[in-house]
Coordinates of C-alpha atoms and ligand atoms in Angstrom, one line a residue:
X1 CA 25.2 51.3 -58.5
X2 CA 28.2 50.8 -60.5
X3 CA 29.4 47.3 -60.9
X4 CA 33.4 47.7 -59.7
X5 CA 31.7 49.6 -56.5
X6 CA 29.1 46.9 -55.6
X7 CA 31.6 43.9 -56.0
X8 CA 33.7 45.6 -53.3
X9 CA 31.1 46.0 -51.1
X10 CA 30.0 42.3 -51.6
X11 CA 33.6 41.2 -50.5
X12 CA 33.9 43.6 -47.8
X13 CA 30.3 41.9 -46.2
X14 CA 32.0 38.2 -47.2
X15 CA 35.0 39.5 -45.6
X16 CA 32.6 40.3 -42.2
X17 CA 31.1 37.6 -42.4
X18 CA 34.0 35.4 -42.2
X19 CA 35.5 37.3 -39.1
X20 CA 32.4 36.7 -37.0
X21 CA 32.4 33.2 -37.8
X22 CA 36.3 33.2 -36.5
X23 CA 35.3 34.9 -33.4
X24 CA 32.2 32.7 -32.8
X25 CA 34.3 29.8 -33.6
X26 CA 36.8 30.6 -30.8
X27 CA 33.5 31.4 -28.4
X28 CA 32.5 28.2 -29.0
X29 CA 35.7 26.5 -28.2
X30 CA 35.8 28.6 -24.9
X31 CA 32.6 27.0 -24.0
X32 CA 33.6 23.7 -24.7
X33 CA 31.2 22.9 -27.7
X34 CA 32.5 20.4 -30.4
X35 CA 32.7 21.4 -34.2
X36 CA 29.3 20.4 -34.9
X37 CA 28.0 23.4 -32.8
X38 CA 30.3 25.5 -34.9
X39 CA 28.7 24.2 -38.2
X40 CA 25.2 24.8 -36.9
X41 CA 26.0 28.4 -35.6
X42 CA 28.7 29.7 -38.8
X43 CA 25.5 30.8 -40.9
X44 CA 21.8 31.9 -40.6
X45 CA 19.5 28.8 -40.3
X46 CA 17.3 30.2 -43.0
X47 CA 18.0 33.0 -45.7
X48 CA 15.0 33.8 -48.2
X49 CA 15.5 36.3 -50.9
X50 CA 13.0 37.9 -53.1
X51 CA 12.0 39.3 -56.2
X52 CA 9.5 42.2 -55.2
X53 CA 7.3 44.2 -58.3
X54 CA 6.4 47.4 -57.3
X55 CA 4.4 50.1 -59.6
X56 CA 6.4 53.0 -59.3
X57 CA 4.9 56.7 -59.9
X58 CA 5.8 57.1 -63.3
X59 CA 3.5 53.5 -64.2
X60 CA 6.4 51.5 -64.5
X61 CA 7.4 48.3 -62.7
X62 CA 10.4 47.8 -60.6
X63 CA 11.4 44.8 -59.2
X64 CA 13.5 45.2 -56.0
X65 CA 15.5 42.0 -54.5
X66 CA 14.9 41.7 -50.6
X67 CA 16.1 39.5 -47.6
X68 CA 15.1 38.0 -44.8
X69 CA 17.8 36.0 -42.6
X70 CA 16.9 33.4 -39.5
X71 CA 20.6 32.8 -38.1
X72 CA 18.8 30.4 -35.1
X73 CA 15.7 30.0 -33.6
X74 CA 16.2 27.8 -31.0
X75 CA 16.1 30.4 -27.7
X76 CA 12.6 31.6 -29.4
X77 CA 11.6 33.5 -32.4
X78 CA 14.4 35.5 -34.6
X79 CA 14.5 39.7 -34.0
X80 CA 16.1 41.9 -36.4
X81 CA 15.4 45.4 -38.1
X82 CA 15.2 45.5 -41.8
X83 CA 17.4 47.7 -43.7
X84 CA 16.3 49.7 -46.8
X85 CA 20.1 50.2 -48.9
X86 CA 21.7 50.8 -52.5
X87 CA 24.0 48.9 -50.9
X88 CA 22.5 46.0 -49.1
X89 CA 23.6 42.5 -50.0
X90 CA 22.9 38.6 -49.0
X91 CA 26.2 38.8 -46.7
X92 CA 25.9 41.7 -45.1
X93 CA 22.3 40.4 -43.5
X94 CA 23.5 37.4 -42.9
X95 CA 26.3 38.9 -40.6
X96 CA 23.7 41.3 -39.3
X97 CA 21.6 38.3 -38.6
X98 CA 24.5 36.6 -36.7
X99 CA 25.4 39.5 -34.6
X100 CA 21.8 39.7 -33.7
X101 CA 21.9 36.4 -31.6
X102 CA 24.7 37.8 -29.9
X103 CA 23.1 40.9 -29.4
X104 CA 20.2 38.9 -27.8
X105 CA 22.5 36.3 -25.9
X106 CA 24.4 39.0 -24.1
X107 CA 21.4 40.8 -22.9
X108 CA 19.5 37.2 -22.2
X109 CA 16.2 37.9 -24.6
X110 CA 14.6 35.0 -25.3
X111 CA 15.0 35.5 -28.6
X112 CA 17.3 34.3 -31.9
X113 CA 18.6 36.8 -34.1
X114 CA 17.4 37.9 -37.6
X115 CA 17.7 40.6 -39.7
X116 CA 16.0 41.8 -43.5
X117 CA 17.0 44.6 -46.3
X118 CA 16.1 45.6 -49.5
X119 CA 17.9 47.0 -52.3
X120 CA 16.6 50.4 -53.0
X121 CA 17.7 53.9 -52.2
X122 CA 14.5 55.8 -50.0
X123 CA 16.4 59.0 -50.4
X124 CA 15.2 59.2 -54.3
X125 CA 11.5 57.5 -53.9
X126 CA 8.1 58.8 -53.1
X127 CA 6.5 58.4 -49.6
X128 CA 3.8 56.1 -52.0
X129 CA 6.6 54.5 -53.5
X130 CA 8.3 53.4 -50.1
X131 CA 5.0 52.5 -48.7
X132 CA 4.4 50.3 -51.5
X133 CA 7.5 48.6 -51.0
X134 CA 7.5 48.2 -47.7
X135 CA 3.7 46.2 -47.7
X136 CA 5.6 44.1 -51.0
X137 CA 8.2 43.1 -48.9
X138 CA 5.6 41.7 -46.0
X139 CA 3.3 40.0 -48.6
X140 CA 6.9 38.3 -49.4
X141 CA 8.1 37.0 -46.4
X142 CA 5.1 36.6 -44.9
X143 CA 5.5 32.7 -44.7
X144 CA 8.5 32.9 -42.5
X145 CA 7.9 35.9 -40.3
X146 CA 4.9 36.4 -37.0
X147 CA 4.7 37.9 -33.7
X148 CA 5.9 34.0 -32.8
X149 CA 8.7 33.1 -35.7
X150 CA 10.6 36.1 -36.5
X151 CA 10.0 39.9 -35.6
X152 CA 11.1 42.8 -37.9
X153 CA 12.1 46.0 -36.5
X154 CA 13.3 49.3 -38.1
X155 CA 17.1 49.6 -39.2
X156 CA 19.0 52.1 -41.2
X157 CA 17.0 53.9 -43.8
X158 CA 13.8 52.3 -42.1
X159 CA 11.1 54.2 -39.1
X160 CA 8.5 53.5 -37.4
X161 CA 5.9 54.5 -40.1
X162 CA 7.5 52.1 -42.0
X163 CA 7.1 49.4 -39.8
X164 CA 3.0 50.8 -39.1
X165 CA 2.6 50.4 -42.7
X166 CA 4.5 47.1 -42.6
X167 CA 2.2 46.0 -39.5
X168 CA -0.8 46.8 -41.5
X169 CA 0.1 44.8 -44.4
X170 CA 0.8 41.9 -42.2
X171 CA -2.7 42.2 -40.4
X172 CA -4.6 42.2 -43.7
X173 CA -2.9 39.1 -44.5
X174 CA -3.5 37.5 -41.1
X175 CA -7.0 38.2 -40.8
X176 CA -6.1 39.9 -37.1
X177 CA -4.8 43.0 -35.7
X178 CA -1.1 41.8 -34.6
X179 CA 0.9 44.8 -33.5
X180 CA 3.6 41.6 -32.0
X181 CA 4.5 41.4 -35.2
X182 CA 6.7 44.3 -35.7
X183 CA 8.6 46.8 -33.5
X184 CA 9.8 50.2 -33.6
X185 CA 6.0 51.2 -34.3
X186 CA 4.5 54.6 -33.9
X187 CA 3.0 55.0 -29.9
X188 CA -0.8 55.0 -30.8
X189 CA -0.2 51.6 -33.0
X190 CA 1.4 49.4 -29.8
X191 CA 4.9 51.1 -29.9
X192 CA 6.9 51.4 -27.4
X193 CA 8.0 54.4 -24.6
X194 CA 11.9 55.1 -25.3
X195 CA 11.9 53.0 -28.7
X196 CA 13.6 55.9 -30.9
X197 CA 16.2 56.3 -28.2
X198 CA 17.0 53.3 -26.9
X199 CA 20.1 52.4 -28.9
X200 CA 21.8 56.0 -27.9
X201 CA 20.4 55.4 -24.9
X202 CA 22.3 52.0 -24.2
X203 CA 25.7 53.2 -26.1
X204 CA 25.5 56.4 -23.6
X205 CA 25.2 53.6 -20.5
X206 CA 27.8 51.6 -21.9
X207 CA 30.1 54.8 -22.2
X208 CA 29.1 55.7 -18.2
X209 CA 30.1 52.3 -17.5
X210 CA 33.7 52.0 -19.5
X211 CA 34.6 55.2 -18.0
X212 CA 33.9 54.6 -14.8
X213 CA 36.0 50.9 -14.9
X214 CA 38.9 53.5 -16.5
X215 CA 38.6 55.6 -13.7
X216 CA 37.5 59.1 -16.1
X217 CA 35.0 61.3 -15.0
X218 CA 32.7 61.8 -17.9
X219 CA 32.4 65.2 -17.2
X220 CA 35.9 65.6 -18.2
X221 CA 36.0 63.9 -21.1
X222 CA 36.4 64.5 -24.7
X223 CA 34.6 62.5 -27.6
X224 CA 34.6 62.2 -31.1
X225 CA 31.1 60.7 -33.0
X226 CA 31.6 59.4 -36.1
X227 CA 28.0 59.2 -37.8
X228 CA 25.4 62.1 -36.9
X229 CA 22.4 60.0 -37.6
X230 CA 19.6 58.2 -35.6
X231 CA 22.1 56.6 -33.4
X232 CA 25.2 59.4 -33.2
X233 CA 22.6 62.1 -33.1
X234 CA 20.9 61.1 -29.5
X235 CA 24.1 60.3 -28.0
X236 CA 25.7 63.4 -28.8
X237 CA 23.0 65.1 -26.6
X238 CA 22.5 62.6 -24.5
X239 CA 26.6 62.6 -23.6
X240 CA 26.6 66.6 -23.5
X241 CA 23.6 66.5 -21.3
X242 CA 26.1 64.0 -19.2
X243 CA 28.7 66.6 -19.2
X244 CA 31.2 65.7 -21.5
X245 CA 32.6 67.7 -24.4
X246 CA 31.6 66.4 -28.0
X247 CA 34.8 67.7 -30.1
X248 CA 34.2 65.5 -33.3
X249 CA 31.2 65.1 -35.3
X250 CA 30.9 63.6 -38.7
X251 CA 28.5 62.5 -41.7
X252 CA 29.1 61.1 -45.0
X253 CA 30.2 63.9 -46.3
X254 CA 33.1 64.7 -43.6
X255 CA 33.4 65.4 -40.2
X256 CA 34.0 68.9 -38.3
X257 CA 36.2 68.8 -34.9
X258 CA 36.9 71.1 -32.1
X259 CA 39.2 70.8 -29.4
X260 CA 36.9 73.1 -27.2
X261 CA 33.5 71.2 -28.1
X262 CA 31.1 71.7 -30.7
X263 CA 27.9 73.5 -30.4
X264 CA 25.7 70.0 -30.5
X265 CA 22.1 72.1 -29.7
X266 CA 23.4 73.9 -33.2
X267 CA 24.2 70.9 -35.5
X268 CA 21.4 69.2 -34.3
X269 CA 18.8 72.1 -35.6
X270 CA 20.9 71.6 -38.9
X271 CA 20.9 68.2 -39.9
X272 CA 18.5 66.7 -41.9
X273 CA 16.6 63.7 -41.6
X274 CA 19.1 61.5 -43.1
X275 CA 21.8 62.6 -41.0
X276 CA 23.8 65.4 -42.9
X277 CA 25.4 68.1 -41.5
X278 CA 29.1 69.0 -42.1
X279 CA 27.9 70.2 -45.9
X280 CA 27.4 73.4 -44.4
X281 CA 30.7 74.3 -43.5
X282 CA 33.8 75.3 -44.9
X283 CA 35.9 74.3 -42.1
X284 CA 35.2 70.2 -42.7
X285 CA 37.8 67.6 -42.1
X286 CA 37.8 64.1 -43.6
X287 CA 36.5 61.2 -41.3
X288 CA 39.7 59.2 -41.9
X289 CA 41.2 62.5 -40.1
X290 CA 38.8 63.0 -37.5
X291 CA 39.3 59.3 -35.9
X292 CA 42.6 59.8 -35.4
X293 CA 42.2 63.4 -33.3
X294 CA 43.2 63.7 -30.0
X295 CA 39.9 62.6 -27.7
X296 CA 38.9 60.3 -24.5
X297 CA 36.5 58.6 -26.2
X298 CA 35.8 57.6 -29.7
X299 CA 32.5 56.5 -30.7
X300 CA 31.9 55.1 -34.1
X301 CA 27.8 55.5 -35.1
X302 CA 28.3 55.2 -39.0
X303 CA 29.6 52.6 -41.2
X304 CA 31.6 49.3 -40.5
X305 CA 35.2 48.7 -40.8
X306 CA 36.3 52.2 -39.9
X307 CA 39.0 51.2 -37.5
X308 CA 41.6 49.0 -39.7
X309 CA 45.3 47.6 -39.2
X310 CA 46.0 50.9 -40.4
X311 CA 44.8 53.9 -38.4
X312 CA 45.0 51.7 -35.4
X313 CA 48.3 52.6 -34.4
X314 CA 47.4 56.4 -34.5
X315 CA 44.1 56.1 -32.5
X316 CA 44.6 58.8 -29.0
X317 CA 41.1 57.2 -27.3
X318 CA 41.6 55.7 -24.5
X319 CA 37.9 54.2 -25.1
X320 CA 36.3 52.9 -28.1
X321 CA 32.4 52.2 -27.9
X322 CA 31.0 50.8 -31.1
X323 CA 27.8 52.2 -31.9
X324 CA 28.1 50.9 -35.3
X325 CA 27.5 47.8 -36.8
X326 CA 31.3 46.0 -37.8
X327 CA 33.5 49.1 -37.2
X328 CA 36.4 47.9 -36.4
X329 CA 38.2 44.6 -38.0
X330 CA 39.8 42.2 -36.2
X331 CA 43.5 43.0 -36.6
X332 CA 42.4 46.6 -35.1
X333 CA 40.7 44.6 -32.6
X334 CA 44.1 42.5 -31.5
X335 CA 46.3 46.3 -31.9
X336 CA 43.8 48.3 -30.0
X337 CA 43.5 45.8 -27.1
X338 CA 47.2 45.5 -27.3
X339 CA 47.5 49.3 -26.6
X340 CA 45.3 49.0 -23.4
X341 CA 42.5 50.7 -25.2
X342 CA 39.2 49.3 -23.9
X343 CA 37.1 48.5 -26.7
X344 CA 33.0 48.1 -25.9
X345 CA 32.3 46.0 -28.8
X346 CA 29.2 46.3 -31.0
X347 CA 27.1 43.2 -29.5
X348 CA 27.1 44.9 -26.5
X349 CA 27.3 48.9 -27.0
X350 CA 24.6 49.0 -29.8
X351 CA 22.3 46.1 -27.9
X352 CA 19.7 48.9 -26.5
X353 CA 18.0 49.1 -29.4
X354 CA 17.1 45.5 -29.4
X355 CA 16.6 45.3 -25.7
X356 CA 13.6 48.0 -26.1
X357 CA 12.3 46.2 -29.1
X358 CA 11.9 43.1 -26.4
X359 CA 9.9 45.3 -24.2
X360 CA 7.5 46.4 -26.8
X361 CA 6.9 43.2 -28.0
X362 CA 6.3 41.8 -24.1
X363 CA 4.0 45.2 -24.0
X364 CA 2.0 44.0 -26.9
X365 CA 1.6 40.3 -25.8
X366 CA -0.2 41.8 -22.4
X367 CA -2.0 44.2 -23.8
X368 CA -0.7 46.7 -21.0
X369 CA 2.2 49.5 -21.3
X370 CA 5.0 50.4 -19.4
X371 CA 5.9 54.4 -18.3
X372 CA 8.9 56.3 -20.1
X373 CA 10.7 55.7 -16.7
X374 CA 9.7 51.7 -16.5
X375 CA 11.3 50.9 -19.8
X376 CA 13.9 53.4 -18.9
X377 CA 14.9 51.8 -16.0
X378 CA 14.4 48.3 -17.0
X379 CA 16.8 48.9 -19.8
X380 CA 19.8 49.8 -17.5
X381 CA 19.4 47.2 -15.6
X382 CA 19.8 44.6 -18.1
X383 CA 22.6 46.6 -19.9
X384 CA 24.5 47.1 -16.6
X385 CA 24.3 43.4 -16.1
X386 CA 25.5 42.2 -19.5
X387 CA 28.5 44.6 -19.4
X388 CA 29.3 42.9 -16.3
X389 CA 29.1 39.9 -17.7
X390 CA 31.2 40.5 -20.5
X391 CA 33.7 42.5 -18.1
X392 CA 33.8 39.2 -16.0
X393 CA 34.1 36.8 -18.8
X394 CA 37.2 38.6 -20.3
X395 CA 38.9 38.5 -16.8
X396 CA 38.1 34.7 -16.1
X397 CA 39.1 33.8 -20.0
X398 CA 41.7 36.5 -20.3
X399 CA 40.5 37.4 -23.6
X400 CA 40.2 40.8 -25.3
X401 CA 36.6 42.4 -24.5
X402 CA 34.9 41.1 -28.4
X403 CA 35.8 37.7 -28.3
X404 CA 34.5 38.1 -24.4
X405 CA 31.2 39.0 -25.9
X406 CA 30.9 36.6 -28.4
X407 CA 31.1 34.0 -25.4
X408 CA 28.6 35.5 -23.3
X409 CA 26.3 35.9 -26.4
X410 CA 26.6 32.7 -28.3
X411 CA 26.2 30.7 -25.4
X412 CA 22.3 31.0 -24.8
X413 CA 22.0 30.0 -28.3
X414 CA 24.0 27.1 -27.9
X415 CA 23.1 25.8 -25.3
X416 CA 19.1 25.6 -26.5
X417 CA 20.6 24.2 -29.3
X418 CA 21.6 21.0 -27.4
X419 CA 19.2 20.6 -25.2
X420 CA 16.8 20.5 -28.4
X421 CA 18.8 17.6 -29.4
X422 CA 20.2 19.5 -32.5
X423 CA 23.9 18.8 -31.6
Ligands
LIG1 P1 21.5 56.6 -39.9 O1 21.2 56.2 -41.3 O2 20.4 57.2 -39.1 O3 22.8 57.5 -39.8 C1 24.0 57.1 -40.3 C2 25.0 58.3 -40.2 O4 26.3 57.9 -40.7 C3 24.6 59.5 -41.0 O5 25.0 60.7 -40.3 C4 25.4 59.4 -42.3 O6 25.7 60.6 -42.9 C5 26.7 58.8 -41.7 N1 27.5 58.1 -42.7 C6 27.1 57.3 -43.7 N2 28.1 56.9 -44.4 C7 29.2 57.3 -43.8 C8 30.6 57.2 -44.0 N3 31.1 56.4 -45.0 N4 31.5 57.8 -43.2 C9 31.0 58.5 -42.1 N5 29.7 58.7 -41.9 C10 28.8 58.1 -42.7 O7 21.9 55.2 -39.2 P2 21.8 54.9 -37.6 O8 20.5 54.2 -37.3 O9 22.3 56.0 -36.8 O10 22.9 53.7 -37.5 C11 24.3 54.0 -37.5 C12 25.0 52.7 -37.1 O11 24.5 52.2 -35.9 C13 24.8 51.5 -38.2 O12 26.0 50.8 -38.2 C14 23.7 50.7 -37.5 O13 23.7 49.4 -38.0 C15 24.1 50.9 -36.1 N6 22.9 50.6 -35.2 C16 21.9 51.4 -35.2 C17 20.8 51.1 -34.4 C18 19.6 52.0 -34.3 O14 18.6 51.7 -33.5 N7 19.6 53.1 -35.0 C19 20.8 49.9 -33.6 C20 21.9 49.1 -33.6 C21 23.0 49.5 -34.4

């Protein structure tokens, strides 16, 4: 990657960083922690990066550079997906990490949070190549990672025969079968029911929910998806299937947009397995356009910091549910809020995902599996009662819905922190 391009996306993950450690350090003053808590909570308790040699097809040697951050382990072990990125970097897992105890906190998983990449680009390597990788990563951080210290799980780039090749690796080293170690796996290897679905799944119940408090009928409404991949691809369907309209789609390469709705059976037959679509028509907008259309509901499933001081202003949701990791920064945050737009923040919107991660790793320590409509069931339930939480803790603080969420999910880990004697 060019040099210029990959120093701007260093400071833009620094920048992130330091906006979740602002939010988590007003959380903690909310809760009534001192500054210590703060110190102990601003960054990942343990960050390891490696150097990891892989023989590539053509004979050569590569080395890749991977991560692995532990941002607290005091509710239990870490959880986090690994991401496989050109454009991965030490911050931007580190935030990831953070945001994964949040993640956990809101729904009450008795987990930390944690998260892994690698720097490498899947989309131009060989299935041999990627599976080499993925076991070189494992033989890695195998000293810090286990079904009881820190679970891995897929992320962007990364599926579940990834994480089965990943598993396997990990047993060989072991000297037991562990399928605890990892989730996201393939059914026939421990996975779970719902697994592929589940963060498209939550954002769709989080949508049902925000409209409802708003008083719009879903089958009414209008939304725009930015991102057509694992996570903006279900919830498309799953949202038309609802009822609603889907006028705005989009991918890397631009976005299309219909007042009248798109054709979502159609663009889903046409993507590819990386998400693209719009590069078949002539009729694309940009994605800087297509946020600011006229919708209900905007929904972005891509990138992070989408939603900036400057396209704030212009935004015609009414609802914003963040699918994405980081889409929106946190002057956005203070203008959108100030417009009355209810914002379902990250921690809470993409949590499914994690939530069904929990329940394969609970199937795996009993040796006994749950029904598609267990884990279906058991996931609303939790994610109906952290929006509620968050809903309540924004009324009794009279605080915009993030920072809300960031109280709700920080506390568990704080808490456990002090009653371990750390602060
Ligand atoms: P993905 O790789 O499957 O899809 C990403 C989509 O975004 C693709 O359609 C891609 O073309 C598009 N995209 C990439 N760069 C873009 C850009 N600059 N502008 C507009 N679109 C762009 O990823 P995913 O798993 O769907 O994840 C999407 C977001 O949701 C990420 O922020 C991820 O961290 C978050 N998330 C995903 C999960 C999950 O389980 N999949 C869980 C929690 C959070």
């Amino acid at each position: 990657m060019n040099e210029d391009i990959q120093a701007k996306r260093e400071q833009a993950s620094l920048d992130i960083v330091k906006s979740t450690q602002k939010v988590i350090k007003e959380a903690i003053g909310y809760l009534g922690y001192s500054d210590d808590m703060y110190e102990l909570l601003k960054e990942p308790m343990r960050m390891l990066t490696v150097r990891i040699p892989i023989r590539m097809d053509d004979g050569k040697t590569k080395v890749f550079t991977g991560y692995r951050a532990q941002h607290n382990d005091a509710v239990g072990p870490t959880k986090g997906g690994v991401r496989f990125h050109p454009e991965v970097n030490e911050a931007e897992v580190k935030a990831l990490s953070m945001w994964m105890s949040l993640k956990a906190g809101i729904v009450d998983l008795p987990y930390g949070g944690g998260k892994g990449g690698i720097v490498c680009d899947p989309r131009e390597m060989s299935l041999g190549e990627i599976e080499r990788l993925s076991r070189g990563y494992v033989r890695a951080i195998s000293q810090i990672v286990g079904p009881t210290k820190d679970i891995p799980a897929p992320d962007v780039f990364t599926n579940s025969q990834i994480m089965a090749w990943m598993m396997d690796e990990y047993s060989l080293i072991r000297e037991f079968d562990s399928p605890g170690f990892i989730t996201g796996k393939p059914l026939v290897l421990g996975g779970s029911h719902g697994r592929e679905t589940a963060t498209a799944k939550g954002v769709t119940i989080c949508i049902e929910e925000a409209a409802r408090k708003k008083g719009l009928d879903l089958k009414d409404a209008r939304i725009i998806i930015q991102g057509f991949g694992n996570a903006g691809s279900f919830l498309a369907k799953f949202l038309q299937e609802a009822g609603a309209k889907i006028v705005g789609i989009s991918d890397a390469h631009g976005a299309l947009y219909d007042y009248e709705g798109l054709d979502i059976e159609y663009l889903l037959d046409r993507r590819d397995s990386f998400g693209t679509v719009t590069n078949l028509f002539n009729n694309r907008i940009s994605n800087k356009d297509l946020l600011e259309k006229e919708c209900d509901i905007l929904v972005p499933a891509a990138v992070a910091n989408q939603l900036t001081a400057n396209n704030a202003p212009k935004i015609k949701a009414s609802i914003i549910v963040e699918a994405a990791n980081g889409p929106t920064t946190l002057e956005a945050t203070e203008i959108l809020s100030k417009r009355g737009i209810l914002i379902i923040p990250d921690v809470l919107a993409s949590a499914g995902g994690v939530t069904v991660s929990y329940f394969e790793w609970v199937q795996n320590n009993q040796g006994f599996y749950w029904s598609k409509e267990e884990v279906a069931e058991r996931m609303r339930q939790l994610l109906i009662d952290s929006i509620d939480k968050v809903f309540a803790a924004a009324e009794k603080h009279q605080v915009n819905m993030r920072l809300a969420s960031y109280i709700v999910g920080i506390r568990k880990t704080a808490e456990a922190s002090h009653f371990r004697g750390w602060v």
